[in-house]
Short mmCIF file of C-alpha atoms and ligand atoms in Angstrom, two decimals:
data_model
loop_
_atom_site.label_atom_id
_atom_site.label_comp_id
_atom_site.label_asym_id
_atom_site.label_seq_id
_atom_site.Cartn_x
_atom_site.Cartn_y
_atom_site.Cartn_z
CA UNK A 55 225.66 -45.78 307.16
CA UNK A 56 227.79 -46.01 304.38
CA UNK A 57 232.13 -46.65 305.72
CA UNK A 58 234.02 -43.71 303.78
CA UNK A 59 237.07 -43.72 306.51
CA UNK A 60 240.43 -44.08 304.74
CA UNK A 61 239.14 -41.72 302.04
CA UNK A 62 240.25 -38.64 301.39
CA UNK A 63 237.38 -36.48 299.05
CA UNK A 64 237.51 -33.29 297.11
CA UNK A 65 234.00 -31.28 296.82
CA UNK A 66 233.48 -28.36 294.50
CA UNK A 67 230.91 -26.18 295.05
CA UNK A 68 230.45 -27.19 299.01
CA UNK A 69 229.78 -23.67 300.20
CA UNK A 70 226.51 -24.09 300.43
CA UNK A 71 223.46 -26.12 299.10
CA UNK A 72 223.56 -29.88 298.02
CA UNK A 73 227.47 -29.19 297.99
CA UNK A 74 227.28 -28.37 301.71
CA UNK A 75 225.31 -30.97 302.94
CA UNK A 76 227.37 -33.64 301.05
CA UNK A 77 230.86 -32.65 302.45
CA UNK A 78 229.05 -32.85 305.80
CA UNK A 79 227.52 -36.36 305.21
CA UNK A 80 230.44 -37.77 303.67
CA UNK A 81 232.67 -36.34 306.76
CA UNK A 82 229.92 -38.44 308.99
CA UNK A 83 230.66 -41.29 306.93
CA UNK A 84 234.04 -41.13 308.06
CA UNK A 85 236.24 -39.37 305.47
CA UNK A 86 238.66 -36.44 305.45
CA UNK A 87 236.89 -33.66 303.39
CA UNK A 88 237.88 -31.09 301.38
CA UNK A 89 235.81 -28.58 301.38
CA UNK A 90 235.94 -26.20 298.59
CA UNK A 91 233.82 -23.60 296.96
CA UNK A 92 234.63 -20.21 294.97
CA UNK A 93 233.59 -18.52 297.42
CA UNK A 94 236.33 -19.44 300.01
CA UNK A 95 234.75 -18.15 303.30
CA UNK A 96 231.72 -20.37 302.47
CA UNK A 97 233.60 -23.80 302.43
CA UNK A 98 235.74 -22.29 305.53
CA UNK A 99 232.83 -21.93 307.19
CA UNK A 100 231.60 -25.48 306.59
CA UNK A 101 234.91 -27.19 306.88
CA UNK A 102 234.89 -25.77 310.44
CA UNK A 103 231.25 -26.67 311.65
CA UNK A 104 232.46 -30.24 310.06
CA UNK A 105 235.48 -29.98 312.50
CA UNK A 106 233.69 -28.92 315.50
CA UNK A 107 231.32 -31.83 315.09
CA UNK A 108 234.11 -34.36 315.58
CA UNK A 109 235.19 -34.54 311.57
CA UNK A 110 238.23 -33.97 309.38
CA UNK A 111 238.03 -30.97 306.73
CA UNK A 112 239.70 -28.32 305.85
CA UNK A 113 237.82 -25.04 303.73
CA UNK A 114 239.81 -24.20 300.57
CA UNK A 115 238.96 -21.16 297.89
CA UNK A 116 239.02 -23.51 294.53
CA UNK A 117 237.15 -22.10 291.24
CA UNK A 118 236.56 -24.84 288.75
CA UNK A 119 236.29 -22.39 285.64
CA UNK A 120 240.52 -21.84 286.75
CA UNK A 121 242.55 -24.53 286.03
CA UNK A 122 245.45 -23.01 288.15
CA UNK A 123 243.00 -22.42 291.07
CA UNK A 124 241.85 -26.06 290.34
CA UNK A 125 245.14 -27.16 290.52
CA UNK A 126 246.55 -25.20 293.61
CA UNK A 127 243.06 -26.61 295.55
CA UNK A 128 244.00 -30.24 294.88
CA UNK A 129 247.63 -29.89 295.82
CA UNK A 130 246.76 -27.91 298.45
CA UNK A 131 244.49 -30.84 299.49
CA UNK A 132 247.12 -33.72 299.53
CA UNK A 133 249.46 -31.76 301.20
CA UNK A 134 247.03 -31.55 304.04
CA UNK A 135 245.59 -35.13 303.83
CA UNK A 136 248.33 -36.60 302.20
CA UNK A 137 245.97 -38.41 299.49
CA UNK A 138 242.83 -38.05 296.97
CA UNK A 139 240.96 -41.41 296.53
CA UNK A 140 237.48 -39.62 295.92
CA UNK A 141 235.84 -36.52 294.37
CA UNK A 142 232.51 -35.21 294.07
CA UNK A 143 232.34 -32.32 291.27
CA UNK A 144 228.71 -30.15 292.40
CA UNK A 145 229.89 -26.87 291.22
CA UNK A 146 227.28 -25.21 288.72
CA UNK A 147 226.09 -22.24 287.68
CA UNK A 148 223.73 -20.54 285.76
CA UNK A 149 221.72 -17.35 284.85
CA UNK A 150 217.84 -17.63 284.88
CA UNK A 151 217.48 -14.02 283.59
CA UNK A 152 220.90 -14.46 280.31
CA UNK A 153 220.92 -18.44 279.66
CA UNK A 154 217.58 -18.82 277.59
CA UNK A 155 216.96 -20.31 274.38
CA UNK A 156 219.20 -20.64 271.24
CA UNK A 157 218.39 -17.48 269.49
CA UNK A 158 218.65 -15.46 272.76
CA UNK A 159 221.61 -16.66 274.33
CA UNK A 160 224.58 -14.44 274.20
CA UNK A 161 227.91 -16.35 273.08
CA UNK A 162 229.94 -15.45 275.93
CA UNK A 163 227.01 -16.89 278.21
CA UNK A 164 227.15 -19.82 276.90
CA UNK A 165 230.79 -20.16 276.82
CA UNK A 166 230.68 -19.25 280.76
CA UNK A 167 227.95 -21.97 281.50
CA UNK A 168 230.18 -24.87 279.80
CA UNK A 169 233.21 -23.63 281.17
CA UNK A 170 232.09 -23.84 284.58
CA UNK A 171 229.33 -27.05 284.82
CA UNK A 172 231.42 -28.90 282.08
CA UNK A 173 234.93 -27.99 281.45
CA UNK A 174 235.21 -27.74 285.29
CA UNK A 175 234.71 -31.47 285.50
CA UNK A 176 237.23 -32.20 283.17
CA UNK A 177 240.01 -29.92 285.14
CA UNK A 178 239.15 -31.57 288.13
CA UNK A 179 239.30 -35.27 286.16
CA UNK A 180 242.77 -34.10 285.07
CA UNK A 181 243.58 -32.61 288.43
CA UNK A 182 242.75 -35.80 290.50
CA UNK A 183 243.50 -38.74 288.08
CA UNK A 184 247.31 -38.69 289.20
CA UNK A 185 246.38 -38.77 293.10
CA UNK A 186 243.91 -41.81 292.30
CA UNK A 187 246.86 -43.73 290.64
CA UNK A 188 249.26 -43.08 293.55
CA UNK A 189 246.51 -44.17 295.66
CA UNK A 190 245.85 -47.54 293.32
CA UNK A 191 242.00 -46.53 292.88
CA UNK A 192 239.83 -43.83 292.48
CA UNK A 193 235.84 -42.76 292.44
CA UNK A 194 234.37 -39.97 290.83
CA UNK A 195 230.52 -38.59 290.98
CA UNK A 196 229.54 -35.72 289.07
CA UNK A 197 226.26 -33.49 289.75
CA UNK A 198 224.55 -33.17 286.63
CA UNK A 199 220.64 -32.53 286.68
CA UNK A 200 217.13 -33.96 285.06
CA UNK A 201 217.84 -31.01 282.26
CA UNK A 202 220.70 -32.99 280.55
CA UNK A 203 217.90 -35.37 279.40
CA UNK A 204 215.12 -33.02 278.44
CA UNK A 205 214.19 -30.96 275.62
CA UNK A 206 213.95 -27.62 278.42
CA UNK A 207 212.98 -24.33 276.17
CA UNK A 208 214.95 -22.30 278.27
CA UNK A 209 218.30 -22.61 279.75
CA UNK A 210 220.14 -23.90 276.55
CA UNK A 211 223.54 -23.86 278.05
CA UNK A 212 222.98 -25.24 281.35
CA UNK A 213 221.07 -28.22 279.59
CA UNK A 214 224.05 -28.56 277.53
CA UNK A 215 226.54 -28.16 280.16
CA UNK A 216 225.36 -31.18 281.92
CA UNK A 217 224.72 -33.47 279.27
CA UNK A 218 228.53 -32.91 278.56
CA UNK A 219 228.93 -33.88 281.62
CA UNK A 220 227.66 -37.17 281.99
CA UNK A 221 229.40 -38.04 278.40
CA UNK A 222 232.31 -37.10 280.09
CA UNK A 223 231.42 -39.01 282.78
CA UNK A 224 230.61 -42.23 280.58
CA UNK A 225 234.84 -41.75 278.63
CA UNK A 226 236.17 -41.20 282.15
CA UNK A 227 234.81 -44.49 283.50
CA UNK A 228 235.50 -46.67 280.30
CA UNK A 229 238.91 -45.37 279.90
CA UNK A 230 240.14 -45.89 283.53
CA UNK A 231 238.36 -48.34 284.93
CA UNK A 232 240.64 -50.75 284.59
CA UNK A 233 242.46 -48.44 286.64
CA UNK A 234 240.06 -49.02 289.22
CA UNK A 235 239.01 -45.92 288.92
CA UNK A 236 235.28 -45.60 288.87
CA UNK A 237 233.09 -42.33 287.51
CA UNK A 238 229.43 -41.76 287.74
CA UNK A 239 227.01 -39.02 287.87
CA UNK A 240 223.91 -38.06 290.21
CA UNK A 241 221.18 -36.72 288.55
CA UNK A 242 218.74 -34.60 291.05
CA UNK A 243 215.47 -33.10 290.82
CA UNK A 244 213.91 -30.53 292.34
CA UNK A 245 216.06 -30.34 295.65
CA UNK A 246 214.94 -27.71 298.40
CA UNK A 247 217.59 -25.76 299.30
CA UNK A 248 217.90 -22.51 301.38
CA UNK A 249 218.49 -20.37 298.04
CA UNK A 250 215.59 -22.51 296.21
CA UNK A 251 213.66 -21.64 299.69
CA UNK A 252 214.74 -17.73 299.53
CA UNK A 253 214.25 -17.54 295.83
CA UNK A 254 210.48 -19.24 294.91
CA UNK A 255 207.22 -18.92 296.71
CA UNK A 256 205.59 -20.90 299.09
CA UNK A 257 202.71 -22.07 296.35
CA UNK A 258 205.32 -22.71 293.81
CA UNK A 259 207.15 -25.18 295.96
CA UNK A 260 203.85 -26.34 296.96
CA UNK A 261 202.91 -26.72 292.95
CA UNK A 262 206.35 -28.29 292.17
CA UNK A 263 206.45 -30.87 295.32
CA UNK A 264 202.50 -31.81 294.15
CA UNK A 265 203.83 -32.46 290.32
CA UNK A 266 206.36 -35.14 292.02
CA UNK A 267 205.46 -39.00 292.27
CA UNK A 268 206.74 -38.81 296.01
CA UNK A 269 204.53 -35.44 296.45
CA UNK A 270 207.53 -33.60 298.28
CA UNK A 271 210.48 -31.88 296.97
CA UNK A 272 214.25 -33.43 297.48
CA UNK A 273 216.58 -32.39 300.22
CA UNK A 274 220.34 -31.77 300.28
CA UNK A 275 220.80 -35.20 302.65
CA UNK A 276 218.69 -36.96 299.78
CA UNK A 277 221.41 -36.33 296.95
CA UNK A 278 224.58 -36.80 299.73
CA UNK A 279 223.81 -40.45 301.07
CA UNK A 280 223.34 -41.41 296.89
CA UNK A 281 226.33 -39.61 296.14
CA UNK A 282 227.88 -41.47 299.91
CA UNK A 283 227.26 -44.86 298.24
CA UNK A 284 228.44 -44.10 294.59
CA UNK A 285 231.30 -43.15 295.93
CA UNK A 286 232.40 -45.87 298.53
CA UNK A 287 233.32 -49.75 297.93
CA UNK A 288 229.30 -50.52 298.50
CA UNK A 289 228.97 -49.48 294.56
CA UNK A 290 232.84 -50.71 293.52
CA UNK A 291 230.40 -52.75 290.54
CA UNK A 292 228.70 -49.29 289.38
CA UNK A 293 230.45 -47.38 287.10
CA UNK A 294 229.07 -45.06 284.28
CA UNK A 295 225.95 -44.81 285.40
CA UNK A 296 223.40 -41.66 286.26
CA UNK A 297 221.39 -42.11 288.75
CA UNK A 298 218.41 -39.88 289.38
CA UNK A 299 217.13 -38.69 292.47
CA UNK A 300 214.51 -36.59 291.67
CA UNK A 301 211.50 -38.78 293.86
CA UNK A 302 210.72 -40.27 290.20
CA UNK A 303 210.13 -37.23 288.66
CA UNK A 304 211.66 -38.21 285.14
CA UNK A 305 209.41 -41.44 284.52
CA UNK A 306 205.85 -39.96 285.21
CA UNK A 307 205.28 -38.48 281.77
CA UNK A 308 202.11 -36.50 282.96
CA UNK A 309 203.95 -35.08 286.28
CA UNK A 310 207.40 -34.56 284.54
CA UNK A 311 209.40 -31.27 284.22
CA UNK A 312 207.27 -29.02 282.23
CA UNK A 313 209.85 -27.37 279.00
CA UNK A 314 210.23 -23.71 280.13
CA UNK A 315 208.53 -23.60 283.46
CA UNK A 316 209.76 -21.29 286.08
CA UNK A 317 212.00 -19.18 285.68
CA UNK A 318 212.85 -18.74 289.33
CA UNK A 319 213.29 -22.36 289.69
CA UNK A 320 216.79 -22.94 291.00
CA UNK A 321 219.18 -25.57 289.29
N1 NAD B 289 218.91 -27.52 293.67
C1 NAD B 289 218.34 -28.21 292.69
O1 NAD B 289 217.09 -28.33 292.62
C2 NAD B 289 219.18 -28.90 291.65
C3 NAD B 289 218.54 -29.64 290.65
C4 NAD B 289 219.32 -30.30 289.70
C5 NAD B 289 220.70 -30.22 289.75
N2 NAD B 289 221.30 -29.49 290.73
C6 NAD B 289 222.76 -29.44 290.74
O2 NAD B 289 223.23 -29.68 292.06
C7 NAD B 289 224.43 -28.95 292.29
C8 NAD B 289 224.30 -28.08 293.52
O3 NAD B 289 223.16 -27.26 293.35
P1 NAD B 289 222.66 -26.25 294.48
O4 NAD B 289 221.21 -26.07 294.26
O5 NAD B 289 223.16 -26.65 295.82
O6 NAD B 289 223.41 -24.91 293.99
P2 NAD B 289 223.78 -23.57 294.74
O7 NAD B 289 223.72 -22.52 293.70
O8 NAD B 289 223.00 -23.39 296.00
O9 NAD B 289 225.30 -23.83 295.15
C9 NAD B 289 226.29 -23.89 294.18
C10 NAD B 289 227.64 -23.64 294.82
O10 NAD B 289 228.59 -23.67 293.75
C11 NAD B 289 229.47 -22.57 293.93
N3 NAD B 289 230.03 -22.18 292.63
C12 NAD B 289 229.43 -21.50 291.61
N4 NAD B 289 230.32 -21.31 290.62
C13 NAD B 289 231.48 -21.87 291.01
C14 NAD B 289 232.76 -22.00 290.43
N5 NAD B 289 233.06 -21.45 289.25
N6 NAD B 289 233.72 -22.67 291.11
C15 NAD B 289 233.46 -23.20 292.33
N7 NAD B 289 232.28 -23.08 292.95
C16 NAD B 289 231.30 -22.43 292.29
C17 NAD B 289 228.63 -21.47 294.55
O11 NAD B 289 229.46 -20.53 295.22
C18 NAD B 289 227.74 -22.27 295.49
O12 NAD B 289 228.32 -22.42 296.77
C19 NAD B 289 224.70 -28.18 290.99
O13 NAD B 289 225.57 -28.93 290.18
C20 NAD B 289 223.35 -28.09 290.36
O14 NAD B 289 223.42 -27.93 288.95
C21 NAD B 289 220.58 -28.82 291.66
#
Protein backbone atom coordinates (compact mmCIF):
# COMPACT_ATOMS: atom_id res chain seq x y z
CA UNK A 1 0.00 0.00 0.00
CA UNK A 2 1.23 3.13 -0.99
CA UNK A 3 3.01 5.37 2.60
CA UNK A 4 1.08 8.87 2.42
CA UNK A 5 1.68 9.54 6.40
CA UNK A 6 3.29 12.95 6.95
CA UNK A 7 1.01 14.33 4.22
CA UNK A 8 -1.47 16.54 4.62
CA UNK A 9 -4.08 16.47 1.23
CA UNK A 10 -6.81 18.73 0.03
CA UNK A 11 -9.75 16.94 -2.11
CA UNK A 12 -12.37 18.86 -4.03
CA UNK A 13 -15.29 17.33 -4.92
CA UNK A 14 -14.98 14.35 -2.10
CA UNK A 15 -18.66 14.30 -1.24
CA UNK A 16 -19.31 11.59 -3.03
CA UNK A 17 -18.17 9.44 -6.08
CA UNK A 18 -14.46 8.92 -7.20
CA UNK A 19 -13.89 12.08 -4.85
CA UNK A 20 -15.20 10.03 -1.92
CA UNK A 21 -13.52 7.01 -2.32
CA UNK A 22 -10.12 8.77 -2.84
CA UNK A 23 -10.15 10.87 0.43
CA UNK A 24 -10.96 7.51 2.03
CA UNK A 25 -8.05 5.57 0.35
CA UNK A 26 -5.61 8.18 0.72
CA UNK A 27 -6.67 8.51 4.64
CA UNK A 28 -5.82 4.48 4.62
CA UNK A 29 -2.65 5.30 3.16
CA UNK A 30 -1.90 7.21 6.08
CA UNK A 31 -2.55 10.94 5.46
CA UNK A 32 -4.55 13.70 7.12
CA UNK A 33 -7.45 14.49 4.66
CA UNK A 34 -9.31 17.23 3.85
CA UNK A 35 -12.31 16.51 2.85
CA UNK A 36 -14.16 19.00 0.89
CA UNK A 37 -17.06 19.22 -1.44
CA UNK A 38 -19.75 22.08 -2.27
CA UNK A 39 -21.97 20.42 -0.78
CA UNK A 40 -20.59 20.65 2.85
CA UNK A 41 -22.72 17.98 4.65
CA UNK A 42 -21.46 15.49 2.00
CA UNK A 43 -17.64 15.79 2.79
CA UNK A 44 -18.79 16.06 6.68
CA UNK A 45 -20.25 13.04 6.31
CA UNK A 46 -17.21 11.33 4.80
CA UNK A 47 -14.61 13.08 6.84
CA UNK A 48 -16.41 11.44 9.81
CA UNK A 49 -16.85 7.73 8.54
CA UNK A 50 -12.91 8.41 7.68
CA UNK A 51 -12.53 9.31 11.45
CA UNK A 52 -14.46 6.58 12.88
CA UNK A 53 -12.40 4.11 10.90
CA UNK A 54 -9.21 5.07 12.73
CA UNK A 55 -8.20 8.16 10.14
CA UNK A 56 -7.52 11.88 10.23
CA UNK A 57 -10.06 14.26 8.25
CA UNK A 58 -11.93 16.87 8.75
CA UNK A 59 -15.34 17.77 6.22
CA UNK A 60 -15.10 21.38 4.94
CA UNK A 61 -17.88 23.29 2.55
CA UNK A 62 -15.22 24.54 -0.31
CA UNK A 63 -16.71 25.52 -3.93
CA UNK A 64 -13.98 25.65 -6.51
CA UNK A 65 -15.99 28.06 -8.96
CA UNK A 66 -15.33 30.74 -5.52
CA UNK A 67 -12.08 31.79 -5.12
CA UNK A 68 -12.88 33.21 -1.58
CA UNK A 69 -14.57 29.87 -0.64
CA UNK A 70 -11.41 28.26 -2.21
CA UNK A 71 -9.37 30.25 -0.21
CA UNK A 72 -11.17 30.13 3.26
CA UNK A 73 -11.17 25.94 2.63
CA UNK A 74 -7.38 25.86 2.34
CA UNK A 75 -6.70 28.13 5.27
CA UNK A 76 -9.17 26.58 7.04
CA UNK A 77 -7.25 23.33 6.28
CA UNK A 78 -3.73 24.34 7.62
CA UNK A 79 -5.06 25.74 10.51
CA UNK A 80 -6.38 22.34 11.37
CA UNK A 81 -3.43 20.23 10.04
CA UNK A 82 -0.98 22.74 10.22
CA UNK A 83 0.34 21.98 6.50
CA UNK A 84 -0.65 21.23 2.65
CA UNK A 85 1.99 19.01 0.91
CA UNK A 86 -0.70 17.36 -1.48
CA UNK A 87 -3.92 18.04 -3.43
CA UNK A 88 -6.15 16.17 -5.53
CA UNK A 89 -8.57 18.61 -7.64
CA UNK A 90 -11.89 15.95 -8.68
CA UNK A 91 -14.47 18.58 -8.65
CA UNK A 92 -16.52 18.64 -12.06
CA UNK A 93 -19.55 19.32 -13.35
CA UNK A 94 -21.63 19.24 -16.13
CA UNK A 95 -25.14 19.31 -17.78
CA UNK A 96 -26.09 16.31 -20.07
CA UNK A 97 -29.44 17.97 -21.01
CA UNK A 98 -27.54 22.29 -21.65
CA UNK A 99 -23.70 21.39 -22.50
CA UNK A 100 -24.12 20.00 -26.17
CA UNK A 101 -22.49 20.93 -29.24
CA UNK A 102 -21.09 24.32 -30.46
CA UNK A 103 -24.09 25.76 -32.07
CA UNK A 104 -26.33 24.70 -29.12
CA UNK A 105 -24.48 25.59 -26.22
CA UNK A 106 -25.63 28.60 -24.37
CA UNK A 107 -22.66 31.11 -23.46
CA UNK A 108 -23.25 31.25 -19.90
CA UNK A 109 -23.09 27.27 -19.93
CA UNK A 110 -20.12 27.19 -21.15
CA UNK A 111 -18.66 29.84 -19.09
CA UNK A 112 -20.05 27.75 -15.92
CA UNK A 113 -18.43 24.41 -17.17
CA UNK A 114 -14.79 26.12 -17.46
CA UNK A 115 -15.19 27.98 -14.47
CA UNK A 116 -15.78 25.08 -12.42
CA UNK A 117 -13.65 21.85 -14.13
CA UNK A 118 -10.91 24.40 -15.25
CA UNK A 119 -10.59 27.68 -13.60
CA UNK A 120 -11.23 25.72 -10.34
CA UNK A 121 -7.90 24.02 -10.78
CA UNK A 122 -6.14 27.01 -11.22
CA UNK A 123 -7.67 28.68 -7.80
CA UNK A 124 -6.77 25.75 -6.05
CA UNK A 125 -2.99 25.82 -7.86
CA UNK A 126 -2.87 29.41 -6.58
CA UNK A 127 -4.45 28.55 -3.28
CA UNK A 128 -1.97 25.68 -2.39
CA UNK A 129 1.35 26.70 -4.13
CA UNK A 130 2.33 28.90 -0.97
CA UNK A 131 1.62 25.90 1.59
CA UNK A 132 3.82 23.54 -0.77
CA UNK A 133 6.76 26.08 -0.53
CA UNK A 134 6.52 26.39 3.28
CA UNK A 135 6.42 22.75 3.26
CA UNK A 136 9.69 22.53 0.70
CA UNK A 137 7.60 20.25 -1.84
CA UNK A 138 4.43 19.75 -3.21
CA UNK A 139 2.20 17.15 -5.51
CA UNK A 140 -0.68 17.90 -7.44
CA UNK A 141 -3.19 15.39 -9.47
CA UNK A 142 -5.96 16.71 -11.34
CA UNK A 143 -9.16 14.60 -12.54
CA UNK A 144 -9.59 15.25 -16.03
CA UNK A 145 -11.41 12.51 -18.25
CA UNK A 146 -10.94 10.39 -21.75
CA UNK A 147 -13.15 13.50 -23.32
CA UNK A 148 -10.18 15.99 -23.17
CA UNK A 149 -8.66 13.81 -25.95
CA UNK A 150 -11.61 13.06 -28.17
CA UNK A 151 -13.48 14.68 -30.80
CA UNK A 152 -17.05 13.95 -28.41
CA UNK A 153 -20.17 15.61 -30.51
CA UNK A 154 -21.74 16.51 -27.49
CA UNK A 155 -20.59 18.04 -24.34
CA UNK A 156 -18.41 20.86 -25.93
CA UNK A 157 -17.58 22.52 -22.71
CA UNK A 158 -16.87 19.74 -20.52
CA UNK A 159 -14.44 18.37 -23.31
CA UNK A 160 -12.93 21.68 -23.23
CA UNK A 161 -12.87 22.13 -19.61
CA UNK A 162 -10.61 19.24 -19.16
CA UNK A 163 -8.32 19.57 -21.86
CA UNK A 164 -7.57 23.01 -20.13
CA UNK A 165 -6.92 21.21 -17.51
CA UNK A 166 -4.27 18.97 -18.25
CA UNK A 167 -2.45 22.09 -20.18
CA UNK A 168 -2.64 23.57 -17.02
CA UNK A 169 -1.47 20.72 -15.56
CA UNK A 170 1.60 20.35 -18.07
CA UNK A 171 2.70 24.80 -17.10
CA UNK A 172 2.15 23.91 -13.44
CA UNK A 173 4.65 21.04 -13.44
CA UNK A 174 7.32 22.71 -15.78
CA UNK A 175 7.21 25.91 -13.98
CA UNK A 176 7.62 24.54 -10.39
CA UNK A 177 9.20 21.60 -10.53
CA UNK A 178 12.22 22.72 -9.65
CA UNK A 179 10.35 23.62 -6.74
CA UNK A 180 9.81 20.14 -6.14
CA UNK A 181 6.61 20.54 -6.73
CA UNK A 182 5.16 17.90 -8.95
CA UNK A 183 1.57 18.12 -11.06
CA UNK A 184 -0.13 15.44 -12.99
CA UNK A 185 -3.48 14.46 -14.08
CA UNK A 186 -5.65 11.10 -13.96
CA UNK A 187 -7.54 10.47 -16.79
CA UNK A 188 -10.61 7.88 -16.05
CA UNK A 189 -13.01 6.07 -18.04
CA UNK A 190 -16.11 4.85 -17.52
CA UNK A 191 -16.05 4.58 -13.58
CA UNK A 192 -19.23 2.99 -11.81
CA UNK A 193 -20.35 5.07 -9.36
CA UNK A 194 -23.59 5.14 -7.23
CA UNK A 195 -24.99 8.22 -9.37
CA UNK A 196 -23.64 6.44 -12.73
CA UNK A 197 -25.50 3.26 -11.02
CA UNK A 198 -28.83 5.42 -10.17
CA UNK A 199 -28.69 7.28 -13.41
CA UNK A 200 -28.14 4.45 -16.52
CA UNK A 201 -29.68 1.08 -16.98
CA UNK A 202 -28.63 -2.16 -16.20
CA UNK A 203 -28.07 -3.08 -20.21
CA UNK A 204 -26.32 0.13 -20.76
CA UNK A 205 -23.71 -0.56 -18.16
CA UNK A 206 -23.77 -3.98 -19.41
CA UNK A 207 -23.18 -2.46 -23.22
CA UNK A 208 -20.54 0.05 -21.94
CA UNK A 209 -18.49 -2.55 -19.58
CA UNK A 210 -18.68 -5.12 -22.93
CA UNK A 211 -17.16 -2.10 -25.28
CA UNK A 212 -14.07 -2.07 -22.64
CA UNK A 213 -10.74 -4.15 -23.30
CA UNK A 214 -11.00 -5.31 -19.54
CA UNK A 215 -14.91 -6.12 -20.20
CA UNK A 216 -15.95 -4.36 -16.80
CA UNK A 217 -16.49 -0.84 -15.95
CA UNK A 218 -13.93 1.16 -13.45
CA UNK A 219 -14.54 1.63 -9.79
CA UNK A 220 -13.96 4.60 -7.46
CA UNK A 221 -10.90 2.44 -5.58
CA UNK A 222 -9.52 1.98 -9.28
CA UNK A 223 -8.91 5.86 -9.88
CA UNK A 224 -7.84 6.44 -5.82
CA UNK A 225 -4.82 3.90 -5.52
CA UNK A 226 -3.52 5.68 -9.23
CA UNK A 227 -4.19 8.93 -7.91
CA UNK A 228 -2.44 7.28 -4.12
CA UNK A 229 0.77 6.69 -6.12
CA UNK A 230 0.89 9.95 -8.29
CA UNK A 231 0.71 11.60 -5.43
CA UNK A 232 3.28 10.02 -2.94
CA UNK A 233 7.30 9.80 -3.20
CA UNK A 234 6.71 6.23 -5.19
CA UNK A 235 6.12 8.62 -8.45
CA UNK A 236 8.62 11.71 -7.11
CA UNK A 237 10.16 10.97 -11.11
CA UNK A 238 6.53 11.50 -12.75
CA UNK A 239 5.56 14.75 -13.38
CA UNK A 240 3.31 16.12 -16.26
CA UNK A 241 1.96 13.24 -17.19
CA UNK A 242 -1.91 11.86 -17.73
CA UNK A 243 -2.43 8.76 -16.97
CA UNK A 244 -5.53 6.90 -18.03
CA UNK A 245 -7.44 4.53 -16.22
CA UNK A 246 -10.13 3.72 -18.23
CA UNK A 247 -9.28 -0.50 -18.44
CA UNK A 248 -7.65 0.56 -21.96
CA UNK A 249 -10.50 2.01 -23.28
CA UNK A 250 -8.65 4.89 -25.28
CA UNK A 251 -6.22 2.53 -27.39
CA UNK A 252 -8.81 -0.04 -28.82
CA UNK A 253 -9.94 2.02 -31.78
CA UNK A 254 -12.94 -0.39 -32.54
CA UNK A 255 -14.13 -0.50 -28.67
CA UNK A 256 -13.33 3.26 -27.97
CA UNK A 257 -15.77 6.00 -26.76
CA UNK A 258 -18.30 6.30 -29.43
CA UNK A 259 -18.64 10.64 -30.35
CA UNK A 260 -22.11 11.46 -28.90
CA UNK A 261 -23.17 8.28 -27.23
CA UNK A 262 -25.30 8.41 -24.20
CA UNK A 263 -26.54 11.00 -23.02
CA UNK A 264 -27.16 9.64 -19.55
CA UNK A 265 -23.66 8.59 -19.31
CA UNK A 266 -22.20 10.24 -16.25
CA UNK A 267 -18.76 12.17 -16.43
N1 LIG B 1 -17.57 8.77 -13.24
C1 LIG B 1 -16.97 8.69 -14.42
O1 LIG B 1 -17.23 7.77 -15.22
C2 LIG B 1 -15.92 9.70 -14.81
C3 LIG B 1 -15.29 9.57 -16.07
C4 LIG B 1 -14.31 10.49 -16.42
C5 LIG B 1 -13.97 11.52 -15.55
N2 LIG B 1 -14.59 11.63 -14.35
C6 LIG B 1 -14.19 12.72 -13.48
O2 LIG B 1 -13.99 12.22 -12.16
C7 LIG B 1 -14.33 13.23 -11.20
C8 LIG B 1 -15.35 12.69 -10.22
O3 LIG B 1 -16.46 12.20 -10.96
P1 LIG B 1 -17.70 11.50 -10.26
O4 LIG B 1 -18.30 10.60 -11.28
O5 LIG B 1 -17.34 10.96 -8.93
O6 LIG B 1 -18.67 12.78 -10.10
P2 LIG B 1 -19.91 13.05 -9.16
O7 LIG B 1 -20.79 13.95 -9.94
O8 LIG B 1 -20.48 11.79 -8.60
O9 LIG B 1 -19.25 13.86 -7.96
C9 LIG B 1 -18.76 15.14 -8.16
C10 LIG B 1 -18.67 15.85 -6.82
O10 LIG B 1 -18.20 17.18 -7.11
C11 LIG B 1 -18.99 18.09 -6.36
N3 LIG B 1 -19.01 19.39 -7.04
C12 LIG B 1 -19.71 19.76 -8.15
N4 LIG B 1 -19.49 21.06 -8.40
C13 LIG B 1 -18.65 21.51 -7.45
C14 LIG B 1 -18.06 22.76 -7.17
N5 LIG B 1 -18.34 23.85 -7.89
N6 LIG B 1 -17.22 22.86 -6.12
C15 LIG B 1 -16.96 21.78 -5.34
N7 LIG B 1 -17.51 20.58 -5.53
C16 LIG B 1 -18.35 20.44 -6.58
C17 LIG B 1 -20.37 17.45 -6.27
O11 LIG B 1 -21.08 17.99 -5.16
C18 LIG B 1 -20.01 15.98 -6.10
O12 LIG B 1 -19.85 15.62 -4.75
C19 LIG B 1 -14.80 14.43 -12.02
O13 LIG B 1 -13.72 15.31 -12.22
C20 LIG B 1 -15.23 13.82 -13.32
O14 LIG B 1 -15.18 14.75 -14.39
C21 LIG B 1 -15.57 10.76 -13.97
Amino acid sequence: MTDLSGEVCFITGAGRGIGKDTAKYLASCGAEVAVTDRDGASAKAVAEEICAEGGHAIGLTCDVSSTTSVDAAVQACVAKFGALTLCNHNAAWTSFSHDTNAEAIDLAMWDRVINTNATGGLRLTQAVLPHFRRSGRGSLVFITSGSAAIGENARVAYGASKAALEQLMRHVAATYGRENIRCNAVAPGMILTDTAALAISEASLAQLAEENPLRRLGTGEDIAKVVAFLLSTDAAYVNGQVLRVDGGLMIAPRLGPKAGRASEEPN
